[in-house]
Coordinates of C-alpha atoms in Angstrom, one line a residue:
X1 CA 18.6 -43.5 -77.9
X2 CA 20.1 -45.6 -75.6
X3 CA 22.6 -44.4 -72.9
X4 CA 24.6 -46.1 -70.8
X5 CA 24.2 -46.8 -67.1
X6 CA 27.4 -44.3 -66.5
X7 CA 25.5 -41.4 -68.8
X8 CA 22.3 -42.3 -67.2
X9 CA 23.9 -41.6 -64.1
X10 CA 25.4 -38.5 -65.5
X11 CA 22.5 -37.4 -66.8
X12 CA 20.4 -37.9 -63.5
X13 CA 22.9 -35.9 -61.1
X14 CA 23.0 -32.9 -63.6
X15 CA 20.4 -31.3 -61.8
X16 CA 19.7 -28.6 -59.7
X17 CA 18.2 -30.5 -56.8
X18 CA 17.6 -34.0 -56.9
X19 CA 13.4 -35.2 -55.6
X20 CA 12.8 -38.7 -54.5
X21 CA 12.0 -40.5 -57.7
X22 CA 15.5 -39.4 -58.9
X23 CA 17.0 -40.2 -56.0
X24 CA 16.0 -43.6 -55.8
X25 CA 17.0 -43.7 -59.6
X26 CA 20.5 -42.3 -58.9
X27 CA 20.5 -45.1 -56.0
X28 CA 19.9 -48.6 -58.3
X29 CA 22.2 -46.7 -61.0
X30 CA 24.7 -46.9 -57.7
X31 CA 23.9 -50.6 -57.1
X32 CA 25.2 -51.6 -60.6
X33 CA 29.2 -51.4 -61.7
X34 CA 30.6 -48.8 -63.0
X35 CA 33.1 -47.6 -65.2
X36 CA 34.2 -44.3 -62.7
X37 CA 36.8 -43.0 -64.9
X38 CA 34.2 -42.6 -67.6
X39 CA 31.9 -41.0 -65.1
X40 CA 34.8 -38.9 -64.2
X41 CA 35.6 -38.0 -67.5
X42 CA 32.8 -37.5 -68.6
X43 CA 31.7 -35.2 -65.4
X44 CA 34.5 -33.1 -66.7
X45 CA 34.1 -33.0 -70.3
X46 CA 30.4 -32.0 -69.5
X47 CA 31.3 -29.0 -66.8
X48 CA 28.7 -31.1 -64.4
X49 CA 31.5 -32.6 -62.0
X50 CA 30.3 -30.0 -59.4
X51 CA 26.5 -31.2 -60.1
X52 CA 27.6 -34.7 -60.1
X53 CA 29.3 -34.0 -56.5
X54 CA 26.3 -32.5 -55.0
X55 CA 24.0 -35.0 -56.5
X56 CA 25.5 -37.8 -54.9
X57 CA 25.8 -36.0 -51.7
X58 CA 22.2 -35.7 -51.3
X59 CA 21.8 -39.1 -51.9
X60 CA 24.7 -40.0 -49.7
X61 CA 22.5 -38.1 -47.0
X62 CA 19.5 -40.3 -47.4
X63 CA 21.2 -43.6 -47.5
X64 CA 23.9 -45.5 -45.1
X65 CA 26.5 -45.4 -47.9
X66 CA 26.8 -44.3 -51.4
X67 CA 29.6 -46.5 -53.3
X68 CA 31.5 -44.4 -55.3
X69 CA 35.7 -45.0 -55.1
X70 CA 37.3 -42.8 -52.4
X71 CA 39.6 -41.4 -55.4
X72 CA 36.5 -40.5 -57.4
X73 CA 34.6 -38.7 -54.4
X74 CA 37.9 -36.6 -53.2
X75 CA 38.1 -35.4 -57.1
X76 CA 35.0 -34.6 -57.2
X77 CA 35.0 -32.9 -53.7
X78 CA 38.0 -31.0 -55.0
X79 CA 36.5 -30.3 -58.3
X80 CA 33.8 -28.4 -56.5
X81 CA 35.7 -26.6 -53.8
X82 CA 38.0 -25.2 -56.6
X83 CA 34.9 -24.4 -58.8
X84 CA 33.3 -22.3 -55.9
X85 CA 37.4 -20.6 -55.2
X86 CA 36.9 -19.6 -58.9
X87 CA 33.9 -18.6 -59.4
X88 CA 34.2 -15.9 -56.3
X89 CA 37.3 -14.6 -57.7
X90 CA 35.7 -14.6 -60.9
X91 CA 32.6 -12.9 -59.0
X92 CA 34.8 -10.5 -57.1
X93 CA 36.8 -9.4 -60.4
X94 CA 33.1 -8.8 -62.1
X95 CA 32.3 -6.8 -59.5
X96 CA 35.3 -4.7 -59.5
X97 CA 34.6 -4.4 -63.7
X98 CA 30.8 -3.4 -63.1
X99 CA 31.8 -1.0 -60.4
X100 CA 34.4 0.8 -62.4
X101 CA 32.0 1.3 -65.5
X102 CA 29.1 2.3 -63.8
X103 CA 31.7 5.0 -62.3
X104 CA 32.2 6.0 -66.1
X105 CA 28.6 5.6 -66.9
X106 CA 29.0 2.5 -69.3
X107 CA 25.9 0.3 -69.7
X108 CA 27.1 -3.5 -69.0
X109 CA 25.4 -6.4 -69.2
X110 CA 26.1 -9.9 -67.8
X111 CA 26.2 -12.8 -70.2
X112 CA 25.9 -16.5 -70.7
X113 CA 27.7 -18.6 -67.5
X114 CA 28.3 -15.0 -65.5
X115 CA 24.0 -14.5 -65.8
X116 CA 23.4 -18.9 -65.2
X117 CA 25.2 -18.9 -62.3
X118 CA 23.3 -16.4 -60.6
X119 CA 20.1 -17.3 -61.8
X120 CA 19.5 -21.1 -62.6
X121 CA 22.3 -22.2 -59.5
X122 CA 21.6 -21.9 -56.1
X123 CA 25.3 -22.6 -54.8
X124 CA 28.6 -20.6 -56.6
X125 CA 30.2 -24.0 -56.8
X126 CA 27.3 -25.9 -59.4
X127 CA 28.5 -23.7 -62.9
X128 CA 32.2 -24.3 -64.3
X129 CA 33.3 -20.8 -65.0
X130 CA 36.0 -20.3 -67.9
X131 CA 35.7 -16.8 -68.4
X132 CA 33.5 -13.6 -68.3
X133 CA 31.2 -12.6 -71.0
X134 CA 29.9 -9.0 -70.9
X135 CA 27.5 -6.7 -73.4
X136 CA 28.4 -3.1 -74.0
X137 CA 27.6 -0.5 -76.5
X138 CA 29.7 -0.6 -79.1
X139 CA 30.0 3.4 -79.0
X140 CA 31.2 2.7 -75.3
X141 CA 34.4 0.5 -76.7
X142 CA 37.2 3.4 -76.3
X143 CA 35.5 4.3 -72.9
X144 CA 35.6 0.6 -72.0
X145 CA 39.4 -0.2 -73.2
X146 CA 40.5 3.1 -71.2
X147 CA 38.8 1.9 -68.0
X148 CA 39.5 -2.0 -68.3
X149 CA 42.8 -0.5 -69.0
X150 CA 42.7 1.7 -65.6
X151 CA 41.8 -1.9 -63.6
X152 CA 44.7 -4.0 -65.4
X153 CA 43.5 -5.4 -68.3
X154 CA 44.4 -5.3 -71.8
X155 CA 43.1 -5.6 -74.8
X156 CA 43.9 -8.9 -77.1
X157 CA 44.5 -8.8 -80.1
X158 CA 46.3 -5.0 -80.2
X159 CA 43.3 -2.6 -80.4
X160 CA 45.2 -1.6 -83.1
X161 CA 44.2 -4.2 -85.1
X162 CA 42.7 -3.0 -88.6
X163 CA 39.4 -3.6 -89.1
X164 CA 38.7 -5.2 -85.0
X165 CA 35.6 -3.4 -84.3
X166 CA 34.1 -4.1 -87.6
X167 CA 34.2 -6.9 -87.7
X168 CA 35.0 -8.5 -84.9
X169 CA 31.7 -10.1 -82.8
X170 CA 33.6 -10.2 -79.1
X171 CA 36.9 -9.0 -77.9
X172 CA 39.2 -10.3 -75.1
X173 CA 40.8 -8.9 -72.2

């Protein structure tokens, strides 16, 4: 398969850490013209925007300039500094969650993006965040609601809801 330069680029800053070889890949990629917008989007779409940023940060810091639009390095900037806001509010709430079961002696464990961006990230900002995805026992669930309940959140659908914990594979609060 073929990609274009813009997904090559993509591709390239959607890394932890960048070494030199992809550095000086990322660099001609940055000699050629590009369609930002699609980068942009594409960034985005992708949840690597903060990635992207940092990327092209490091290589900023080993070269005199890096030519990417003003517009398209402030958005990403911002994308970033809102990512890392986020995710320590999103950290902080977790904390509060894991705090108040342990209190009630509910096992909990940390799922999907919650586990990644503790683990595989070195920097808060790198992993978009939409939510928090958490394990308990199922014969926990009453113990859970009641205590989620105790910290402000509620249950969605209505707990009530026949047939919910049969069937149901995740819940929301």
């Amino acid at each position: 398969m073929i990609f274009s330069k813009e997904d090559q680029l993509i591709i390239q800053c959607a890394r932890g850490w960048l070494n030199e070889e992809v550095v000086a890949a990322v660099s001609s990629l940055l000699r050629q013209e590009l369609d930002w917008d699609y980068i942009l989007d594409a960034a985005i779409l992708h949840a690597v925007a903060p990635l992207v940023y940092r990327s092209l940060r490091q290589v900023r810091d080993t070269q005199e300039t890096v030519p990417v639009p003003p517009t398209v390095w402030e958005t990403l900037q911002r994308l970033y500094s809102n990512n890392v806001i986020r995710n320590r509010r999103l950290y902080s709430t977790i904390g509060e969650i894991v705090k108040a079961l342990k209190a009630e002696n509910i096992d909990v464990m940390g799922l999907k993006d919650l586990v990644l961006g503790q683990t595989v990230f070195s920097d808060i900002g790198l992993r978009p965040m939409g939510d928090i995805d958490i394990l308990i026992h199922k014969k926990d669930y009453d113990r859970f609601v009641k205590c989620m309940a105790n910290l402000g959140f509620s249950p969605l659908p209505d707990p009530d809801c026949p047939y919910l914990l049969k069937y149901a594979w995740a819940l929301h609060f």
